[in-house]
Short mmCIF file of C-alpha atoms in Angstrom, two decimals:
data_model
loop_
_atom_site.label_atom_id
_atom_site.label_comp_id
_atom_site.label_asym_id
_atom_site.label_seq_id
_atom_site.Cartn_x
_atom_site.Cartn_y
_atom_site.Cartn_z
CA MET A 1 -22.59 13.79 5.38
CA LYS A 2 -26.21 14.50 6.43
CA GLU A 3 -25.68 18.21 5.76
CA LEU A 4 -24.38 17.47 2.27
CA VAL A 5 -27.34 15.22 1.49
CA ASP A 6 -29.82 17.81 2.81
CA GLU A 7 -28.23 20.74 0.96
CA ILE A 8 -27.27 19.15 -2.36
CA LEU A 9 -29.23 15.98 -2.93
CA ALA A 10 -32.56 16.58 -1.14
CA PRO A 11 -33.63 19.67 -3.16
CA PHE A 12 -33.44 17.73 -6.42
CA ILE A 13 -35.21 14.71 -4.96
CA ARG A 14 -37.89 17.09 -3.71
CA SER A 15 -38.38 18.60 -7.17
CA VAL A 16 -38.79 15.13 -8.68
CA VAL A 17 -41.43 14.20 -6.10
CA VAL A 18 -43.24 17.51 -6.69
CA ASP A 19 -43.40 16.75 -10.42
CA VAL A 20 -45.03 13.43 -9.60
CA LEU A 21 -47.48 14.93 -7.12
CA SER A 22 -48.45 18.06 -9.07
CA PRO A 23 -51.18 16.38 -11.21
CA HIS A 24 -52.82 15.26 -7.96
CA ILE A 25 -52.90 18.63 -6.15
CA THR A 26 -56.64 19.10 -6.70
CA GLU A 27 -57.37 15.65 -5.30
CA ILE A 28 -55.07 16.26 -2.33
CA GLN A 29 -56.70 19.61 -1.64
CA ARG A 30 -60.13 18.00 -1.82
CA GLU A 31 -59.11 15.46 0.81
CA LEU A 32 -57.69 18.23 2.98
CA ASP A 33 -60.96 20.16 2.65
CA GLY A 34 -62.82 17.04 3.75
CA ILE A 35 -60.70 16.92 6.90
CA SER A 36 -61.43 20.60 7.48
CA PHE A 37 -65.19 20.02 7.06
CA ASN A 38 -65.14 17.26 9.68
CA ILE A 39 -63.28 19.48 12.12
CA ASP A 40 -65.70 22.38 11.48
CA GLN A 41 -68.71 20.12 11.99
CA ALA A 42 -67.31 18.85 15.27
CA LEU A 43 -66.84 22.44 16.46
CA ILE A 44 -70.37 23.41 15.50
CA ASP A 45 -71.81 20.31 17.15
CA SER A 46 -70.02 21.28 20.36
CA GLY A 47 -71.52 24.77 20.27
CA VAL A 48 -68.46 26.62 19.04
CA ASP A 49 -69.31 29.24 16.45
CA GLY A 50 -67.04 31.51 14.42
CA LEU A 51 -64.20 29.00 13.97
CA SER A 52 -63.38 27.10 10.82
CA ALA A 53 -60.43 24.89 9.96
CA SER A 54 -58.46 24.60 6.76
CA PHE A 55 -55.26 22.88 5.67
CA GLY A 56 -52.66 23.95 3.14
CA PHE A 57 -49.20 22.87 2.15
CA GLN A 58 -46.50 23.85 4.59
CA GLY A 59 -44.87 26.99 3.30
CA GLY A 60 -47.58 27.37 0.69
CA SER A 61 -46.28 24.74 -1.74
CA ILE A 62 -45.86 20.99 -2.03
CA GLU A 63 -42.10 21.44 -2.36
CA SER A 64 -41.77 23.24 0.98
CA MET A 65 -43.97 20.61 2.59
CA LEU A 66 -41.48 17.88 1.71
CA SER A 67 -38.93 18.76 4.36
CA GLY A 68 -36.57 15.85 3.87
CA PHE A 69 -35.91 12.28 2.84
CA ASP A 70 -34.12 9.36 4.44
CA PHE A 71 -31.27 7.93 2.35
CA TYR A 72 -30.99 4.15 2.72
CA LEU A 73 -28.28 1.72 1.62
CA SER A 74 -28.47 -2.07 1.58
CA ASP A 75 -25.36 -4.22 1.88
CA PRO A 76 -27.53 -6.37 2.08
CA TYR A 77 -28.91 -4.98 5.35
CA ARG A 78 -31.01 -1.89 4.71
CA THR A 79 -30.08 0.96 7.03
CA GLN A 80 -29.91 4.72 6.80
CA LEU A 81 -26.83 6.14 5.08
CA SER A 82 -25.58 7.57 8.37
CA ARG A 83 -25.39 4.04 9.82
CA LYS A 84 -22.86 2.91 7.21
CA GLY A 85 -19.12 3.46 7.37
CA GLN A 86 -17.75 6.87 6.40
CA GLY A 87 -16.07 5.46 3.30
CA THR A 88 -19.29 3.81 2.09
CA GLN A 89 -21.17 7.04 2.74
CA SER A 90 -18.64 8.96 0.63
CA LEU A 91 -18.93 6.52 -2.28
CA ALA A 92 -22.73 6.67 -2.22
CA PHE A 93 -22.68 10.46 -2.18
CA MET A 94 -20.21 10.59 -5.09
CA ALA A 95 -22.55 8.33 -7.05
CA ALA A 96 -25.50 10.60 -6.20
CA LEU A 97 -23.65 13.62 -7.61
CA HIS A 98 -23.97 12.10 -11.08
CA TRP A 99 -27.74 12.30 -10.83
CA VAL A 100 -27.63 15.84 -9.42
CA THR A 101 -25.40 16.89 -12.33
CA GLU A 102 -27.90 15.47 -14.82
CA ARG A 103 -30.76 17.37 -13.15
CA LYS A 104 -28.84 20.64 -13.23
CA PHE A 105 -27.91 20.08 -16.87
CA ALA A 106 -31.61 19.63 -17.65
CA GLN A 107 -32.07 23.11 -16.18
CA ASN A 108 -29.36 24.45 -18.52
CA LYS A 109 -26.90 24.76 -15.66
CA ASN A 110 -23.32 23.44 -15.67
CA SER A 111 -21.99 21.90 -12.47
CA ILE A 112 -18.68 22.60 -10.77
CA TRP A 113 -17.79 20.24 -7.95
CA LEU A 114 -15.04 21.06 -5.47
CA THR A 115 -13.96 17.90 -3.66
CA GLU A 116 -11.52 17.96 -0.78
CA GLU A 117 -9.62 14.85 0.31
CA PRO A 118 -12.03 12.29 -1.25
CA GLU A 119 -9.78 9.53 0.11
CA SER A 120 -10.75 10.37 3.70
CA PHE A 121 -12.15 7.34 5.55
CA LEU A 122 -11.98 5.21 2.40
CA HIS A 123 -10.76 1.62 2.70
CA PRO A 124 -7.78 1.26 0.32
CA GLU A 125 -9.74 -1.26 -1.78
CA LEU A 126 -12.39 1.42 -2.43
CA SER A 127 -9.91 4.01 -3.73
CA HIS A 128 -10.13 2.78 -7.33
CA SER A 129 -13.93 2.78 -7.13
CA ALA A 130 -13.87 6.36 -5.89
CA THR A 131 -11.47 7.53 -8.61
CA GLY A 132 -13.72 5.84 -11.19
CA LEU A 133 -16.77 7.68 -9.88
CA LEU A 134 -14.96 11.03 -9.95
CA GLU A 135 -13.57 10.36 -13.43
CA LYS A 136 -17.08 9.65 -14.69
CA LEU A 137 -18.42 12.74 -12.92
CA GLY A 138 -15.74 14.79 -14.65
CA THR A 139 -17.13 13.89 -18.08
CA ASP A 140 -20.34 15.84 -17.36
CA ALA A 141 -19.11 18.46 -14.89
CA THR A 142 -16.01 20.35 -13.87
CA VAL A 143 -14.37 18.56 -10.95
CA ALA A 144 -11.61 20.21 -8.94
CA MET A 145 -10.10 17.91 -6.35
CA SER A 146 -7.44 18.24 -3.67
CA SER A 147 -5.83 15.04 -2.44
CA HIS A 148 -2.85 13.66 -0.57
CA SER A 149 -3.38 10.15 -1.96
CA MET A 150 -1.39 8.88 -4.94
CA ALA A 151 -4.39 6.76 -5.96
CA PHE A 152 -6.22 9.99 -6.83
CA VAL A 153 -3.46 11.58 -8.92
CA PRO A 154 -4.66 11.60 -12.56
CA HIS A 155 -2.36 9.84 -15.02
CA ASP A 156 -2.66 12.76 -17.42
CA PRO A 157 -0.08 15.26 -16.08
CA LYS A 158 -1.96 18.13 -17.75
CA ARG A 159 -4.68 17.63 -15.16
CA VAL A 160 -2.34 17.87 -12.17
CA VAL A 161 -0.98 20.88 -10.30
CA SER A 162 0.62 21.14 -6.90
CA THR A 163 0.82 24.00 -4.46
CA GLN A 164 3.54 24.91 -2.02
CA LEU A 165 4.80 27.97 -0.22
CA ASP A 166 7.64 29.96 -1.74
CA PRO A 167 10.41 31.43 0.45
CA GLU A 168 8.31 34.55 1.03
CA GLY A 169 5.32 32.57 2.21
CA TYR A 170 3.19 32.97 -0.92
CA THR A 171 1.40 30.06 -2.57
CA GLU A 172 3.26 28.75 -5.60
CA ILE A 173 1.71 26.50 -8.28
CA SER A 174 3.74 23.82 -10.06
CA THR A 175 2.98 21.55 -13.00
CA PHE A 176 4.54 18.21 -13.94
CA ALA A 177 5.89 16.63 -17.10
CA SER A 178 4.71 13.14 -16.15
CA HIS A 179 2.54 11.19 -13.73
CA GLU A 180 5.67 9.72 -12.13
CA LYS A 181 7.09 13.16 -11.33
CA ALA A 182 3.75 14.19 -9.82
CA THR A 183 3.63 11.17 -7.51
CA VAL A 184 7.29 11.62 -6.55
CA ALA A 185 6.56 15.22 -5.52
CA LEU A 186 3.56 14.05 -3.51
CA ARG A 187 5.56 11.36 -1.74
CA LYS A 188 8.26 13.86 -0.82
CA GLY A 189 5.65 16.32 0.41
CA LEU A 190 4.14 13.65 2.66
CA GLY A 191 7.48 12.31 3.78
CA LEU A 192 6.69 8.98 2.13
CA ARG A 193 9.16 6.80 0.28
CA PHE A 194 8.72 4.06 -2.28
CA ALA A 195 10.33 1.65 0.18
CA ASP A 196 7.51 2.23 2.66
CA TYR A 197 5.13 0.27 0.44
CA PHE A 198 7.26 -2.82 1.07
CA SER A 199 7.99 -2.06 4.76
CA LEU A 200 11.73 -2.01 4.04
CA GLY A 201 12.72 0.34 6.84
CA THR A 202 15.41 2.97 6.21
CA SER A 203 18.03 0.55 4.87
CA THR A 204 17.60 -3.00 3.67
CA VAL A 205 19.30 -6.30 3.04
CA LEU A 206 17.23 -8.31 0.58
CA THR A 207 17.65 -12.08 0.73
CA GLU A 208 16.48 -14.89 -1.52
CA GLY A 209 14.29 -16.76 0.95
CA GLN A 210 13.02 -17.01 4.50
CA SER A 211 15.75 -19.41 5.63
CA ASP A 212 18.42 -16.94 4.44
CA SER A 213 16.87 -14.17 6.51
CA GLN A 214 16.50 -16.41 9.55
CA HIS A 215 20.11 -17.55 9.37
CA LEU A 216 21.39 -13.98 9.00
CA ARG A 217 19.30 -12.65 11.89
CA TRP A 218 20.49 -15.56 14.04
CA PHE A 219 24.16 -14.89 13.36
CA LEU A 220 23.79 -11.15 14.00
CA LEU A 221 22.20 -11.99 17.35
CA ILE A 222 24.88 -14.38 18.60
CA SER A 223 27.71 -12.14 17.34
CA ALA A 224 26.31 -8.97 18.89
CA ASP A 225 29.12 -8.76 21.52
CA TRP A 226 31.97 -10.03 19.37
CA THR A 227 35.03 -7.84 18.92
CA ASP A 228 35.43 -6.34 15.42
CA CYS A 229 31.88 -7.37 14.51
CA GLU A 230 30.08 -4.12 15.21
CA TRP A 231 28.71 -3.75 11.65
CA PRO A 232 26.49 -0.74 12.49
CA GLU A 233 25.00 -0.39 9.01
CA LEU A 234 24.07 -4.07 8.79
CA ARG A 235 22.64 -4.29 12.30
CA ALA A 236 20.43 -1.26 11.66
CA ALA A 237 19.10 -2.63 8.37
CA THR A 238 15.80 -4.38 7.74
CA ILE A 239 16.32 -7.95 6.51
CA SER A 240 13.62 -8.90 4.03
CA ASP A 241 13.26 -12.07 1.96
CA ARG A 242 11.61 -12.27 -1.46
CA GLY A 243 10.76 -15.98 -1.80
CA GLY A 244 13.62 -17.32 -3.90
CA ALA A 245 16.48 -16.32 -6.20
CA SER A 246 14.29 -15.69 -9.25
CA GLU A 247 11.73 -13.84 -7.12
CA LEU A 248 14.44 -11.59 -5.68
CA ALA A 249 15.72 -10.94 -9.20
CA GLY A 250 12.20 -10.04 -10.37
CA PHE A 251 11.72 -7.68 -7.44
CA LEU A 252 14.98 -5.90 -8.19
CA ARG A 253 14.18 -5.55 -11.89
CA SER A 254 10.89 -3.87 -11.00
CA ASN A 255 11.91 -1.71 -8.06
CA TYR A 256 15.66 -1.29 -7.59
CA GLU A 257 15.97 1.73 -9.89
CA ILE A 258 13.77 3.70 -7.48
CA LEU A 259 14.90 2.10 -4.21
CA ARG A 260 18.59 2.82 -4.84
CA LYS A 261 17.86 6.57 -4.84
CA GLU A 262 15.91 6.48 -1.58
CA GLN A 263 17.85 4.26 0.81
CA PRO A 264 20.76 1.82 1.06
CA THR A 265 19.55 -1.46 -0.46
CA VAL A 266 21.89 -4.43 -0.80
CA SER A 267 20.94 -7.91 -1.96
CA LEU A 268 22.41 -11.11 -0.53
CA PHE A 269 22.53 -13.94 -3.06
CA ASP A 270 23.55 -17.52 -2.41
CA GLY A 271 26.69 -18.58 -4.25
CA ASP A 272 24.95 -21.62 -5.75
CA ASP A 273 23.81 -22.05 -9.36
CA ALA A 274 20.43 -20.34 -8.80
CA GLY A 275 22.00 -17.31 -7.15
CA MET A 276 24.70 -16.93 -9.80
CA LYS A 277 22.15 -17.24 -12.61
CA ALA A 278 19.98 -14.54 -11.04
CA VAL A 279 22.91 -12.16 -10.57
CA SER A 280 24.15 -12.73 -14.13
CA GLY A 281 20.78 -11.76 -15.55
CA LEU A 282 20.50 -8.71 -13.28
CA SER A 283 24.00 -7.49 -14.11
CA SER A 284 23.24 -7.55 -17.82
CA TYR A 285 19.84 -5.89 -17.30
CA PHE A 286 21.09 -3.02 -15.11
CA ASN A 287 24.27 -2.41 -17.10
CA ASN A 288 22.14 -1.89 -20.20
CA MET A 289 20.17 0.71 -18.24
CA GLY A 290 23.31 2.44 -17.00
CA ILE A 291 22.61 1.43 -13.39
CA PRO A 292 25.56 0.10 -11.35
CA PHE A 293 25.13 -3.46 -10.09
CA ASN A 294 28.45 -4.71 -8.78
CA ALA A 295 29.60 -7.35 -6.32
CA ASN A 296 30.15 -6.12 -2.75
CA ARG A 297 28.50 -2.83 -3.65
CA GLU A 298 24.95 -3.38 -4.85
CA TYR A 299 24.88 -7.08 -4.02
CA VAL A 300 26.90 -9.60 -2.00
CA TYR A 301 27.42 -13.29 -2.64
CA GLY A 302 27.52 -15.79 0.18
CA ARG A 303 30.15 -18.49 -0.08
CA ALA A 304 31.01 -19.39 -3.67
CA GLY A 305 29.24 -22.51 -4.86
CA PHE A 306 26.97 -22.90 -1.84
CA ALA A 307 23.62 -21.93 -0.39
CA ILE A 308 23.39 -20.15 2.98
CA GLU A 309 24.14 -23.36 4.92
CA GLY A 310 27.54 -23.45 3.23
CA LEU A 311 28.66 -20.63 5.53
CA PHE A 312 29.05 -23.23 8.28
CA PRO A 313 32.27 -25.34 8.35
CA ASP A 314 32.62 -28.08 5.74
CA LEU A 315 33.38 -30.62 8.48
CA TRP A 316 30.01 -29.96 10.12
CA ILE A 317 28.22 -30.48 6.80
CA SER A 318 30.19 -33.67 6.12
CA GLU A 319 29.45 -35.13 9.55
CA LEU A 320 25.80 -34.19 9.27
CA ARG A 321 25.62 -35.95 5.92
CA ASP A 322 27.23 -39.06 7.42
CA ASP A 323 24.64 -39.10 10.20
CA HIS A 324 21.63 -38.17 8.06
CA PRO A 325 22.28 -38.95 4.38
CA ASN A 326 18.54 -38.91 3.62
CA GLN A 327 18.48 -35.14 4.26
CA PHE A 328 20.65 -34.47 1.18
CA THR A 329 19.75 -34.66 -2.49
CA ASP A 330 23.33 -33.93 -3.63
CA TYR A 331 26.74 -34.12 -1.96
CA GLN A 332 30.09 -33.94 -3.80
CA GLU A 333 33.75 -33.87 -2.75
CA ASP A 334 36.89 -33.58 -4.87
CA SER A 335 39.78 -36.08 -4.92
CA SER A 336 41.32 -34.58 -1.79
CA GLY A 337 38.06 -34.75 0.14
CA VAL A 338 37.24 -31.06 -0.11
CA LEU A 339 33.52 -30.31 -0.21
CA MET A 340 32.54 -29.03 -3.65
CA ARG A 341 28.76 -28.76 -3.38
CA PHE A 342 25.73 -30.08 -1.58
CA ARG A 343 22.00 -29.65 -1.74
CA LEU A 344 19.44 -30.23 0.98
CA LYS A 345 15.92 -31.54 0.67
CA ASP A 346 13.45 -28.73 1.25
CA SER A 347 11.78 -30.77 3.98
CA ALA A 348 15.10 -31.14 5.79
CA LYS A 349 16.28 -27.51 5.76
CA SER A 350 14.69 -26.64 9.08
CA SER A 351 16.14 -29.58 10.99
CA VAL A 352 19.57 -29.08 9.38
CA ALA A 353 19.50 -25.40 10.32
CA ASN A 354 18.65 -26.26 13.92
CA ALA A 355 21.45 -28.80 14.08
CA LEU A 356 24.06 -26.41 12.65
CA LYS A 357 22.97 -23.49 14.84
CA GLY A 358 22.88 -25.69 17.90
CA ARG A 359 26.42 -26.88 17.27
CA ALA A 360 27.62 -23.30 16.75
CA GLU A 361 26.05 -22.17 20.00
CA SER A 362 27.70 -25.01 21.89
CA GLU A 363 31.19 -24.11 20.65
CA ASN A 364 33.75 -22.48 22.93
CA PRO A 365 32.88 -18.72 22.86
CA THR A 366 36.55 -17.85 22.35
CA ASP A 367 36.90 -20.16 19.34
CA ARG A 368 35.15 -18.55 16.40
CA LYS A 369 36.91 -20.28 13.52
CA TRP A 370 33.60 -21.89 12.57
CA ALA A 371 32.23 -18.41 11.79
CA THR A 372 34.88 -17.39 9.25
CA HIS A 373 32.52 -17.39 6.24
CA TRP A 374 29.76 -15.73 8.27
CA VAL A 375 32.03 -12.90 9.34
CA SER A 376 33.24 -12.33 5.77
CA THR A 377 29.67 -12.18 4.46
CA CYS A 378 28.46 -9.79 7.16
CA ARG A 379 31.51 -7.55 6.76
CA ALA A 380 30.81 -7.30 3.03
CA LEU A 381 27.12 -6.51 3.64
CA ASP A 382 27.98 -3.79 6.15
CA SER A 383 30.54 -2.24 3.79
CA ALA A 384 28.10 -2.32 0.86
CA LEU A 385 25.34 -0.64 2.91
CA LYS A 386 27.78 2.07 3.98
CA HIS A 387 28.81 2.59 0.35
CA GLN A 388 25.19 2.92 -0.72
CA ALA A 389 24.51 5.48 2.02
CA GLU A 390 27.46 7.58 0.85
CA LEU A 391 26.21 7.53 -2.74
CA ILE A 392 22.71 8.60 -1.72
CA ALA A 393 24.15 11.45 0.35
CA LEU A 394 25.69 12.86 -2.85
CA LEU A 395 22.38 12.95 -4.75
#
């Protein structure tokens, strides 16, 4: 950065200072002559003849005398530019280029700035500030920029080109019809995927909430050695919750169209009213867009009519309700005593989960009847992930 400041910024600062000092050259020279006179008088007084001193500007001009300037930034502590972070240094230098451009324009010269990887060392929060500075610079100068950051890809596709090597090893230039296509090409070139922005791994099961994810991870752990429960696709997937049924639906509306083309992504919805309402809205939305969104393919329901806890045996829920009725806000059975629906207090979900998991873990390892609904749900998730992988392989 110091070299850039010295080579680009300092010469124009120097010329400004020279303009300020020029009216005072005679006065400066007079003071220098006074120093020379004092030196000469001291030499004469000491018996030295034939020597006289004089001072001039280094290099013969004021401009050459001004060898350099220190660039300071305050944030609020005032230190030299070189003491700041690399990203802050870059931003300050970009801002300084505006002033240099104005000075060159005053000299009837047009500026062309070649900027390479302006995102280097920048904190992500500063990327938009940097793009703003370069956009503004581009209004008064020609700015050519190379970048591997999507934040620096102009939204006007006419201003974007990409380069790649053709089969013979020559550089090939491509243009794009839209900003989206430009960023897609960049992501592919970098090996990045849209899913990486959400840390979704290479395949994903999206759940409504944190308790859903915790329950599913728990069951996959205790069933790891069970026969006929290998579920390789499901066990390799990232399980990610979205904060609720409506939040999961909103995430899918915004992102599923892209995610489905990159990696297997299957959503697990509760079979309760909230889950069914979310799926109904999504089915209508995606069908209108011509995007498949079908049960046991793009999404999987848990047990019909119930939240995730309904995957445990009805008897366990009934006995838990008998022991702790204050943990439930709703509990209904039909005329034959079959559980129809129940709802837990939010504050009780953790303790109920611990009780149900603890009971499951204490069951005879050879008796897995309690896990019937769990096995069905996991089998459907594994099958759906496999189906999605096969579809992506055909793209």
